[in-house]
């Protein structure tokens, strides 16, 4: 079981440039730009990053190096030394792993940590964040900025707000006060184009987007709009996904409104299970473990799994397993916010070993293959088992589908 989430987003400050300063104390106090050779202003290529001193001149990542040179010819310009940066990155990620088993590396200098389960061991989230920052400084000589929040979206924004060497904690009850005044450009995932579009209709803060009627946003922008509307209202159900190498195929569905009606829940599970099985067959994966994820209206989250002796991909088996896990689950009249279905423990390394008591029913397999064929030819909506419908979906996330 997992209670309410506590997520940390950790991002190193001016990472490449900070390493250059560390290794060259003589750069201290000067603007430092890491990137292509500026060749006295005639250089091609771009800025990888620069230190905070150089940012005062308006220099930033991705800017043509020639422009950076024009803005600040007196800066120290250095070539990237990737091997050194990767070595430092490894040290930092090792520190993350010391604090939580739930680490999602995002880039060379950045990760999400789910520390919900570590509070008893390490103390309050703010203490964990301070400890991590201290350990990073001790082991690398570098500073990091940390955001602490109830979900990934808020944590990501929070870590950026007080850079460098920042620490911003957003308590669950502070989420909306924190988010609403922020400019729309802070919305994670909103590109320059969408930002312009939103501004053109007067939406220049996150709060203004949040206060638009949900149905209106969905009508105009579809599922993407709904996703942004949810984020603007501080709602983000995405979990910290540990190692991308973990092989699992999963789909989740967050309901428009929390659901207590068994028939809708069963229908949704059936649909998710069937789609997961279809993805498995597309990727020619089979797995031994079927997992049902349930998030209740109060955000408490539960997973229930069943493992078979043989590898499966059948829609019928995955569906029946999930339904049986669902029936065993006691939700005590509480409504359900999110349902997820996953299959893991794949056959990719050892081949498809049929168990002695193989649970795969040959007839099921034939039906699945037939449905796949028709759907491949005529589209996903051309044929479906009678029980599958998706009308209650708030959004269907394609979960951890291995490439
Ligand atoms: P960022 O974390 O985006 O930037 P940063 O760490 O330099 O600065 P900040 O304090 O704002 O976090 O990226 C991490 C490193 O990735 C950065 O040091 C250099 C590299 N990088 C590029 O090479 N090109 C780019 O366009 C970006 C954005 C980053
Ligand atoms: Mg950084």
Tab-separated table of C-alpha atoms and ligand atoms in Angstrom:
chain	number	residue	atom	x	y	z
A	1	UNK	CA	0.000	0.000	0.000
A	2	UNK	CA	1.092	3.532	-0.661
A	3	UNK	CA	-0.272	6.523	1.177
A	4	UNK	CA	-0.341	10.073	-0.059
A	5	UNK	CA	2.677	10.751	-2.145
A	6	UNK	CA	5.708	12.864	-1.333
A	7	UNK	CA	7.737	13.562	-4.442
A	8	UNK	CA	11.121	15.270	-4.695
A	9	UNK	CA	12.434	16.776	-7.902
A	10	UNK	CA	16.165	17.359	-7.802
A	11	UNK	CA	18.026	19.355	-10.438
A	12	UNK	CA	21.700	20.337	-10.341
A	13	UNK	CA	22.541	24.020	-10.720
A	14	UNK	CA	24.244	25.095	-13.977
A	15	UNK	CA	25.538	21.541	-14.062
A	16	UNK	CA	28.294	21.505	-16.723
A	17	UNK	CA	29.410	25.049	-15.874
A	18	UNK	CA	29.456	24.310	-12.133
A	19	UNK	CA	31.761	21.337	-12.747
A	20	UNK	CA	34.066	23.528	-14.820
A	21	UNK	CA	34.203	26.076	-11.976
A	22	UNK	CA	34.880	23.318	-9.483
A	23	UNK	CA	37.767	21.952	-11.532
A	24	UNK	CA	39.145	25.416	-12.335
A	25	UNK	CA	39.052	27.597	-9.213
A	26	UNK	CA	40.559	30.415	-11.310
A	27	UNK	CA	37.148	30.784	-13.052
A	28	UNK	CA	35.565	31.704	-9.746
A	29	UNK	CA	33.435	34.858	-9.941
A	30	UNK	CA	33.690	35.039	-13.754
A	31	UNK	CA	30.973	34.326	-16.298
A	32	UNK	CA	31.544	30.789	-17.631
A	33	UNK	CA	29.967	29.494	-20.852
A	34	UNK	CA	30.160	25.811	-21.821
A	35	UNK	CA	29.595	25.059	-25.504
A	36	UNK	CA	31.004	25.481	-28.978
A	37	UNK	CA	34.128	27.541	-29.689
A	38	UNK	CA	32.990	31.188	-30.108
A	39	UNK	CA	35.920	31.969	-32.465
A	40	UNK	CA	35.868	35.665	-31.580
A	41	UNK	CA	32.172	35.892	-32.385
A	42	UNK	CA	32.317	33.939	-35.649
A	43	UNK	CA	31.864	30.503	-34.128
A	44	UNK	CA	29.027	28.191	-35.062
A	45	UNK	CA	27.174	25.932	-32.683
A	46	UNK	CA	25.386	26.687	-29.449
A	47	UNK	CA	25.700	27.205	-25.707
A	48	UNK	CA	25.276	23.981	-23.702
A	49	UNK	CA	24.880	25.902	-20.481
A	50	UNK	CA	26.450	28.736	-18.529
A	51	UNK	CA	26.908	29.702	-14.903
A	52	UNK	CA	24.601	32.134	-13.124
A	53	UNK	CA	27.115	34.971	-13.577
A	54	UNK	CA	26.877	34.544	-17.373
A	55	UNK	CA	23.060	34.398	-17.188
A	56	UNK	CA	23.095	38.029	-16.009
A	57	UNK	CA	24.105	38.887	-19.607
A	58	UNK	CA	21.082	37.051	-20.990
A	59	UNK	CA	23.054	33.994	-22.087
A	60	UNK	CA	21.225	30.640	-21.903
A	61	UNK	CA	21.274	27.018	-23.136
A	62	UNK	CA	20.652	26.610	-26.852
A	63	UNK	CA	21.638	30.195	-27.756
A	64	UNK	CA	24.019	30.528	-30.739
A	65	UNK	CA	27.526	30.826	-29.343
A	66	UNK	CA	28.169	33.847	-31.593
A	67	UNK	CA	25.313	35.705	-29.913
A	68	UNK	CA	26.570	34.742	-26.476
A	69	UNK	CA	29.991	36.107	-27.408
A	70	UNK	CA	28.476	39.405	-28.503
A	71	UNK	CA	26.697	39.720	-25.175
A	72	UNK	CA	29.721	38.855	-23.092
A	73	UNK	CA	33.089	38.583	-24.865
A	74	UNK	CA	34.962	38.625	-21.550
A	75	UNK	CA	33.361	35.340	-20.359
A	76	UNK	CA	35.390	32.158	-20.038
A	77	UNK	CA	34.391	29.862	-22.939
A	78	UNK	CA	35.034	26.149	-22.511
A	79	UNK	CA	34.361	22.982	-24.501
A	80	UNK	CA	32.136	20.383	-22.852
A	81	UNK	CA	33.963	17.472	-21.161
A	82	UNK	CA	31.221	14.882	-21.276
A	83	UNK	CA	33.167	12.087	-19.592
A	84	UNK	CA	33.703	14.232	-16.513
A	85	UNK	CA	30.028	15.283	-16.421
A	86	UNK	CA	28.853	11.679	-16.728
A	87	UNK	CA	31.140	10.665	-13.865
A	88	UNK	CA	29.593	13.371	-11.662
A	89	UNK	CA	26.118	12.384	-12.818
A	90	UNK	CA	26.741	8.800	-11.679
A	91	UNK	CA	27.814	10.006	-8.236
A	92	UNK	CA	24.665	12.099	-7.888
A	93	UNK	CA	22.341	9.317	-8.992
A	94	UNK	CA	24.053	6.939	-6.543
A	95	UNK	CA	23.173	9.378	-3.748
A	96	UNK	CA	19.528	9.419	-4.873
A	97	UNK	CA	19.440	5.633	-4.711
A	98	UNK	CA	20.737	5.756	-1.124
A	99	UNK	CA	17.637	7.673	-0.102
A	100	UNK	CA	14.855	5.901	-1.987
A	101	UNK	CA	14.338	2.806	-4.131
A	102	UNK	CA	11.854	4.858	-6.164
A	103	UNK	CA	14.077	6.999	-8.380
A	104	UNK	CA	13.195	8.120	-11.902
A	105	UNK	CA	16.222	9.603	-13.648
A	106	UNK	CA	15.094	12.326	-16.053
A	107	UNK	CA	18.370	13.607	-17.434
A	108	UNK	CA	22.066	13.825	-16.699
A	109	UNK	CA	21.505	16.164	-13.742
A	110	UNK	CA	17.897	15.589	-12.723
A	111	UNK	CA	15.602	13.003	-11.138
A	112	UNK	CA	12.297	12.444	-9.397
A	113	UNK	CA	12.307	10.599	-6.075
A	114	UNK	CA	9.232	9.170	-4.438
A	115	UNK	CA	10.084	9.325	-0.729
A	116	UNK	CA	6.592	8.494	0.564
A	117	UNK	CA	7.834	5.197	1.964
A	118	UNK	CA	11.074	6.564	3.427
A	119	UNK	CA	9.738	9.066	5.933
A	120	UNK	CA	9.828	6.687	8.874
A	121	UNK	CA	13.456	5.893	8.063
A	122	UNK	CA	14.806	9.360	7.246
A	123	UNK	CA	12.332	11.800	8.787
A	124	UNK	CA	10.152	14.565	7.360
A	125	UNK	CA	10.418	15.321	3.619
A	126	UNK	CA	12.153	18.663	4.201
A	127	UNK	CA	14.776	16.863	6.276
A	128	UNK	CA	15.292	14.314	3.498
A	129	UNK	CA	15.676	17.124	0.952
A	130	UNK	CA	18.244	18.920	3.127
A	131	UNK	CA	20.154	15.669	3.691
A	132	UNK	CA	20.298	14.961	-0.056
A	133	UNK	CA	21.543	18.472	-0.809
A	134	UNK	CA	24.186	18.118	1.908
A	135	UNK	CA	25.331	14.713	0.625
A	136	UNK	CA	25.592	16.018	-2.944
A	137	UNK	CA	27.718	18.963	-1.788
A	138	UNK	CA	29.945	16.695	0.319
A	139	UNK	CA	30.471	14.102	-2.408
A	140	UNK	CA	30.737	16.381	-5.455
A	141	UNK	CA	31.294	19.966	-4.296
A	142	UNK	CA	28.220	20.965	-6.324
A	143	UNK	CA	24.856	22.455	-5.400
A	144	UNK	CA	21.407	21.141	-6.325
A	145	UNK	CA	17.932	22.630	-6.145
A	146	UNK	CA	15.087	20.572	-4.740
A	147	UNK	CA	11.303	20.795	-4.967
A	148	UNK	CA	9.191	18.844	-2.457
A	149	UNK	CA	5.509	18.363	-3.292
A	150	UNK	CA	2.572	15.928	-3.423
A	151	UNK	CA	3.120	15.200	-7.124
A	152	UNK	CA	5.638	15.352	-9.957
A	153	UNK	CA	4.238	18.438	-11.650
A	154	UNK	CA	4.391	20.616	-8.528
A	155	UNK	CA	7.787	19.220	-7.490
A	156	UNK	CA	9.253	20.028	-10.911
A	157	UNK	CA	8.032	23.628	-10.777
A	158	UNK	CA	9.125	24.001	-7.153
A	159	UNK	CA	12.718	22.915	-7.775
A	160	UNK	CA	13.102	25.655	-10.382
A	161	UNK	CA	11.708	28.528	-8.335
A	162	UNK	CA	14.582	29.262	-6.004
A	163	UNK	CA	17.629	28.287	-8.066
A	164	UNK	CA	20.530	28.028	-7.425
A	165	UNK	CA	20.910	26.027	-4.208
A	166	UNK	CA	17.129	26.200	-3.713
A	167	UNK	CA	14.718	24.237	-1.562
A	168	UNK	CA	10.998	24.832	-2.015
A	169	UNK	CA	8.422	22.766	-0.124
A	170	UNK	CA	4.780	22.813	-1.214
A	171	UNK	CA	2.423	21.196	1.272
A	172	UNK	CA	-0.717	19.509	-0.139
A	173	UNK	CA	-2.985	22.245	1.216
A	174	UNK	CA	-0.794	24.976	-0.343
A	175	UNK	CA	-0.851	23.580	-3.890
A	176	UNK	CA	-3.456	25.913	-5.383
A	177	UNK	CA	-2.121	29.079	-3.714
A	178	UNK	CA	1.301	28.089	-5.004
A	179	UNK	CA	0.220	27.347	-8.565
A	180	UNK	CA	-2.393	29.939	-9.438
A	181	UNK	CA	-0.262	33.117	-9.553
A	182	UNK	CA	2.471	31.479	-11.666
A	183	UNK	CA	2.821	32.539	-15.314
A	184	UNK	CA	1.461	30.032	-17.826
A	185	UNK	CA	5.008	29.554	-19.159
A	186	UNK	CA	5.771	27.567	-15.968
A	187	UNK	CA	3.335	24.843	-17.060
A	188	UNK	CA	5.468	21.789	-17.661
A	189	UNK	CA	4.894	20.565	-21.202
A	190	UNK	CA	3.337	23.767	-22.534
A	191	UNK	CA	5.478	24.704	-25.516
A	192	UNK	CA	5.972	28.175	-26.983
A	193	UNK	CA	3.117	27.651	-29.476
A	194	UNK	CA	0.521	26.570	-26.889
A	195	UNK	CA	1.700	29.345	-24.582
A	196	UNK	CA	1.033	31.920	-27.320
A	197	UNK	CA	-2.362	30.375	-28.065
A	198	UNK	CA	-3.376	30.490	-24.402
A	199	UNK	CA	-2.120	34.044	-23.961
A	200	UNK	CA	-4.079	35.136	-27.030
A	201	UNK	CA	-7.274	34.170	-25.220
A	202	UNK	CA	-6.223	35.908	-22.027
A	203	UNK	CA	-4.841	32.886	-20.177
A	204	UNK	CA	-1.538	34.186	-18.849
A	205	UNK	CA	-1.440	32.503	-15.444
A	206	UNK	CA	-1.917	28.920	-14.334
A	207	UNK	CA	-4.831	30.059	-12.161
A	208	UNK	CA	-6.712	31.440	-15.152
A	209	UNK	CA	-6.427	28.108	-16.964
A	210	UNK	CA	-7.510	26.259	-13.828
A	211	UNK	CA	-10.631	28.363	-13.467
A	212	UNK	CA	-11.897	27.727	-17.007
A	213	UNK	CA	-14.803	25.261	-17.020
A	214	UNK	CA	-13.375	21.779	-17.503
A	215	UNK	CA	-15.860	20.835	-20.207
A	216	UNK	CA	-14.996	23.920	-22.244
A	217	UNK	CA	-11.276	23.034	-22.178
A	218	UNK	CA	-12.001	19.427	-23.179
A	219	UNK	CA	-14.237	20.575	-26.016
A	220	UNK	CA	-11.574	22.910	-27.371
A	221	UNK	CA	-8.398	20.909	-26.783
A	222	UNK	CA	-9.470	17.305	-26.179
A	223	UNK	CA	-7.450	15.031	-23.905
A	224	UNK	CA	-4.371	17.253	-24.022
A	225	UNK	CA	-6.461	20.154	-22.744
A	226	UNK	CA	-7.851	18.005	-19.983
A	227	UNK	CA	-4.335	16.967	-18.997
A	228	UNK	CA	-3.259	20.622	-18.736
A	229	UNK	CA	-6.455	21.563	-16.924
A	230	UNK	CA	-5.768	18.838	-14.369
A	231	UNK	CA	-2.186	20.005	-13.912
A	232	UNK	CA	-3.329	23.620	-13.540
A	233	UNK	CA	-5.602	22.433	-10.731
A	234	UNK	CA	-2.700	20.662	-9.069
A	235	UNK	CA	-3.872	17.204	-10.154
A	236	UNK	CA	-1.155	14.898	-11.464
A	237	UNK	CA	-1.562	11.144	-11.145
A	238	UNK	CA	1.699	10.185	-12.790
A	239	UNK	CA	3.826	7.914	-10.661
A	240	UNK	CA	7.573	8.025	-10.313
A	241	UNK	CA	8.643	5.330	-12.763
A	242	UNK	CA	11.698	3.461	-11.677
A	243	UNK	CA	14.233	2.371	-14.273
A	244	UNK	CA	13.021	2.476	-17.870
A	245	UNK	CA	14.486	-1.011	-18.201
A	246	UNK	CA	11.752	-2.417	-15.993
A	247	UNK	CA	9.672	-4.354	-18.456
A	248	UNK	CA	6.010	-3.843	-17.962
A	249	UNK	CA	3.093	-2.900	-20.149
A	250	UNK	CA	0.536	-0.829	-18.323
A	251	UNK	CA	-2.464	1.354	-18.975
A	252	UNK	CA	-4.251	3.636	-16.558
A	253	UNK	CA	-7.559	5.384	-16.571
A	254	UNK	CA	-8.434	8.364	-14.404
A	255	UNK	CA	-12.194	8.876	-14.235
A	256	UNK	CA	-13.891	12.165	-15.059
A	257	UNK	CA	-15.534	11.973	-11.653
A	258	UNK	CA	-14.733	9.452	-8.931
A	259	UNK	CA	-16.745	6.265	-9.499
A	260	UNK	CA	-18.478	3.960	-7.040
A	261	UNK	CA	-20.631	2.043	-9.517
A	262	UNK	CA	-19.351	-1.538	-9.814
A	263	UNK	CA	-20.570	-2.028	-13.361
A	264	UNK	CA	-18.588	0.973	-14.628
A	265	UNK	CA	-15.503	-0.160	-12.736
A	266	UNK	CA	-15.731	-3.693	-14.111
A	267	UNK	CA	-16.255	-2.364	-17.616
A	268	UNK	CA	-13.189	-0.126	-17.279
A	269	UNK	CA	-11.004	-2.937	-15.970
A	270	UNK	CA	-12.137	-5.128	-18.858
A	271	UNK	CA	-11.257	-2.427	-21.375
A	272	UNK	CA	-7.858	-1.729	-19.842
A	273	UNK	CA	-6.999	-5.432	-19.620
A	274	UNK	CA	-7.961	-6.007	-23.231
A	275	UNK	CA	-5.870	-3.066	-24.422
A	276	UNK	CA	-2.875	-4.180	-22.368
A	277	UNK	CA	-3.139	-7.647	-23.865
A	278	UNK	CA	-3.283	-6.131	-27.337
A	279	UNK	CA	-0.132	-4.073	-26.741
A	280	UNK	CA	1.605	-7.192	-25.416
A	281	UNK	CA	0.756	-9.146	-28.540
A	282	UNK	CA	1.832	-6.257	-30.749
A	283	UNK	CA	5.205	-6.235	-29.017
A	284	UNK	CA	5.275	-10.054	-28.852
A	285	UNK	CA	5.727	-9.903	-25.092
A	286	UNK	CA	4.223	-12.276	-22.604
A	287	UNK	CA	4.386	-11.832	-18.845
A	288	UNK	CA	3.835	-13.859	-15.729
A	289	UNK	CA	2.524	-11.139	-13.421
A	290	UNK	CA	-0.762	-9.270	-13.721
A	291	UNK	CA	-1.212	-6.188	-11.531
A	292	UNK	CA	-4.298	-4.150	-10.799
A	293	UNK	CA	-3.782	-0.627	-9.465
A	294	UNK	CA	-6.531	1.167	-7.590
A	295	UNK	CA	-6.425	4.781	-6.444
A	296	UNK	CA	-9.274	5.775	-4.173
A	297	UNK	CA	-10.946	9.171	-3.963
A	298	UNK	CA	-8.623	10.166	-1.088
A	299	UNK	CA	-5.587	9.408	-3.317
A	300	UNK	CA	-4.521	6.369	-1.305
A	301	UNK	CA	-3.158	3.884	-3.830
A	302	UNK	CA	-3.132	0.102	-3.768
A	303	UNK	CA	-1.705	-2.551	-6.048
A	304	UNK	CA	-2.778	-6.172	-6.150
A	305	UNK	CA	-0.903	-8.766	-8.211
A	306	UNK	CA	-1.176	-12.346	-9.285
A	307	UNK	CA	1.674	-14.338	-10.851
A	308	UNK	CA	1.318	-17.363	-13.101
A	309	UNK	CA	3.808	-20.151	-13.683
A	310	UNK	CA	3.654	-19.601	-17.425
A	311	UNK	CA	3.841	-16.514	-19.621
A	312	UNK	CA	0.555	-15.042	-20.722
A	313	UNK	CA	-0.768	-12.409	-23.121
A	314	UNK	CA	-4.395	-13.507	-23.422
A	315	UNK	CA	-7.050	-10.845	-23.056
A	316	UNK	CA	-9.352	-13.281	-21.289
A	317	UNK	CA	-6.808	-14.334	-18.647
A	318	UNK	CA	-5.621	-10.799	-17.946
A	319	UNK	CA	-9.215	-9.588	-17.683
A	320	UNK	CA	-10.364	-12.411	-15.426
A	321	UNK	CA	-7.287	-12.044	-13.201
A	322	UNK	CA	-7.887	-8.321	-12.783
A	323	UNK	CA	-11.570	-8.790	-12.104
A	324	UNK	CA	-10.815	-11.380	-9.480
A	325	UNK	CA	-8.213	-9.070	-7.859
A	326	UNK	CA	-10.800	-6.304	-7.940
A	327	UNK	CA	-13.455	-8.459	-6.291
A	328	UNK	CA	-11.058	-9.364	-3.477
A	329	UNK	CA	-10.277	-5.713	-2.838
A	330	UNK	CA	-12.221	-4.020	-0.047
A	331	UNK	CA	-12.801	-0.380	-0.774
A	332	UNK	CA	-15.292	0.173	2.035
A	333	UNK	CA	-17.754	2.168	-0.075
A	334	UNK	CA	-15.007	4.599	-1.098
A	335	UNK	CA	-15.149	5.774	-4.690
A	336	UNK	CA	-12.374	5.070	-7.152
A	337	UNK	CA	-10.356	7.775	-8.841
A	338	UNK	CA	-8.003	5.738	-11.006
A	339	UNK	CA	-7.677	2.177	-12.243
A	340	UNK	CA	-4.590	0.659	-13.835
A	341	UNK	CA	-3.722	-2.707	-15.337
A	342	UNK	CA	-0.151	-3.918	-15.862
A	343	UNK	CA	1.561	-7.076	-17.021
A	344	UNK	CA	5.208	-7.606	-16.105
A	345	UNK	CA	7.821	-10.309	-15.570
A	346	UNK	CA	8.410	-10.869	-19.257
A	347	UNK	CA	9.629	-13.774	-21.322
A	348	UNK	CA	12.042	-11.649	-23.339
A	349	UNK	CA	15.186	-13.179	-21.905
A	350	UNK	CA	14.394	-16.858	-21.632
A	351	UNK	CA	11.886	-17.365	-24.450
A	352	UNK	CA	8.319	-18.468	-24.099
A	353	UNK	CA	8.378	-21.462	-21.815
A	354	UNK	CA	5.050	-23.164	-21.691
A	355	UNK	CA	4.280	-24.325	-18.193
A	356	UNK	CA	3.233	-27.872	-17.494
A	357	UNK	CA	-0.208	-26.634	-16.569
A	358	UNK	CA	-0.420	-23.918	-19.153
A	359	UNK	CA	-3.135	-21.408	-18.301
A	360	UNK	CA	-3.240	-20.119	-21.877
A	361	UNK	CA	-6.364	-21.406	-23.479
A	362	UNK	CA	-5.836	-22.079	-27.175
A	363	UNK	CA	-9.343	-20.879	-28.034
A	364	UNK	CA	-8.698	-17.567	-26.249
A	365	UNK	CA	-5.521	-17.160	-28.240
A	366	UNK	CA	-7.336	-17.779	-31.498
A	367	UNK	CA	-10.019	-15.219	-30.654
A	368	UNK	CA	-7.388	-12.649	-29.679
A	369	UNK	CA	-5.439	-13.226	-32.873
A	370	UNK	CA	-8.567	-12.871	-34.936
A	371	UNK	CA	-9.523	-9.611	-33.237
A	372	UNK	CA	-5.982	-8.282	-33.689
A	373	UNK	CA	-6.075	-9.076	-37.375
A	374	UNK	CA	-9.387	-7.345	-37.971
A	375	UNK	CA	-8.348	-4.329	-35.893
A	376	UNK	CA	-5.006	-4.069	-37.698
A	377	UNK	CA	-6.807	-4.033	-40.990
A	378	UNK	CA	-9.842	-1.911	-40.258
A	379	UNK	CA	-8.890	0.139	-37.180
A	380	UNK	CA	-9.240	-0.271	-33.430
A	381	UNK	CA	-12.966	0.484	-33.316
A	382	UNK	CA	-13.980	-1.996	-35.991
A	383	UNK	CA	-14.402	-4.962	-33.661
A	384	UNK	CA	-14.463	-5.196	-29.897
A	385	UNK	CA	-15.621	-7.660	-27.375
A	386	UNK	CA	-19.085	-6.658	-26.230
A	387	UNK	CA	-17.936	-5.781	-22.721
A	388	UNK	CA	-15.395	-3.193	-23.741
A	389	UNK	CA	-16.302	0.455	-23.695
A	390	UNK	CA	-14.294	3.570	-22.987
A	391	UNK	CA	-16.920	6.220	-22.461
A	392	UNK	CA	-16.049	6.912	-18.833
A	393	UNK	CA	-12.423	7.724	-19.457
A	394	UNK	CA	-10.932	10.948	-18.269
A	395	UNK	CA	-7.740	9.983	-20.012
A	396	UNK	CA	-6.056	6.746	-20.897
A	397	UNK	CA	-2.338	6.832	-20.260
A	398	UNK	CA	-0.079	4.624	-22.206
A	399	UNK	CA	2.020	3.511	-19.298
A	400	UNK	CA	5.384	1.889	-19.205
A	401	UNK	CA	5.417	0.383	-22.639
A	402	UNK	CA	8.871	-0.883	-23.460
A	403	UNK	CA	10.290	0.341	-26.763
B	1	LIG	P1	19.667	21.920	-17.157
B	1	LIG	O1	19.389	21.287	-15.833
B	1	LIG	O2	18.540	22.310	-18.021
B	1	LIG	O3	20.529	23.242	-16.947
B	1	LIG	P2	21.668	23.539	-15.915
B	1	LIG	O4	21.853	22.451	-14.912
B	1	LIG	O5	22.917	23.918	-16.645
B	1	LIG	O6	21.144	24.848	-15.207
B	1	LIG	P3	19.929	24.973	-14.160
B	1	LIG	O7	20.571	25.516	-12.901
B	1	LIG	O8	18.993	25.944	-14.773
B	1	LIG	O9	19.344	23.623	-13.972
B	1	LIG	O10	20.600	20.959	-18.007
B	1	LIG	C1	21.595	20.142	-17.407
B	1	LIG	C2	22.819	20.097	-18.312
B	1	LIG	O11	22.466	19.571	-19.586
B	1	LIG	C3	23.433	21.433	-18.569
B	1	LIG	O12	24.377	21.790	-17.558
B	1	LIG	C4	24.071	21.250	-19.908
B	1	LIG	C5	23.211	20.218	-20.597
B	1	LIG	N1	22.350	20.889	-21.577
B	1	LIG	C6	22.793	21.008	-22.900
B	1	LIG	O13	23.889	20.552	-23.232
B	1	LIG	N2	21.979	21.634	-23.801
B	1	LIG	C7	20.774	22.173	-23.478
B	1	LIG	O14	20.072	22.755	-24.332
B	1	LIG	C8	20.325	22.045	-22.119
B	1	LIG	C9	18.992	22.630	-21.700
B	1	LIG	C10	21.144	21.404	-21.216
B	2	LIG	MG1	20.176	21.589	-13.930
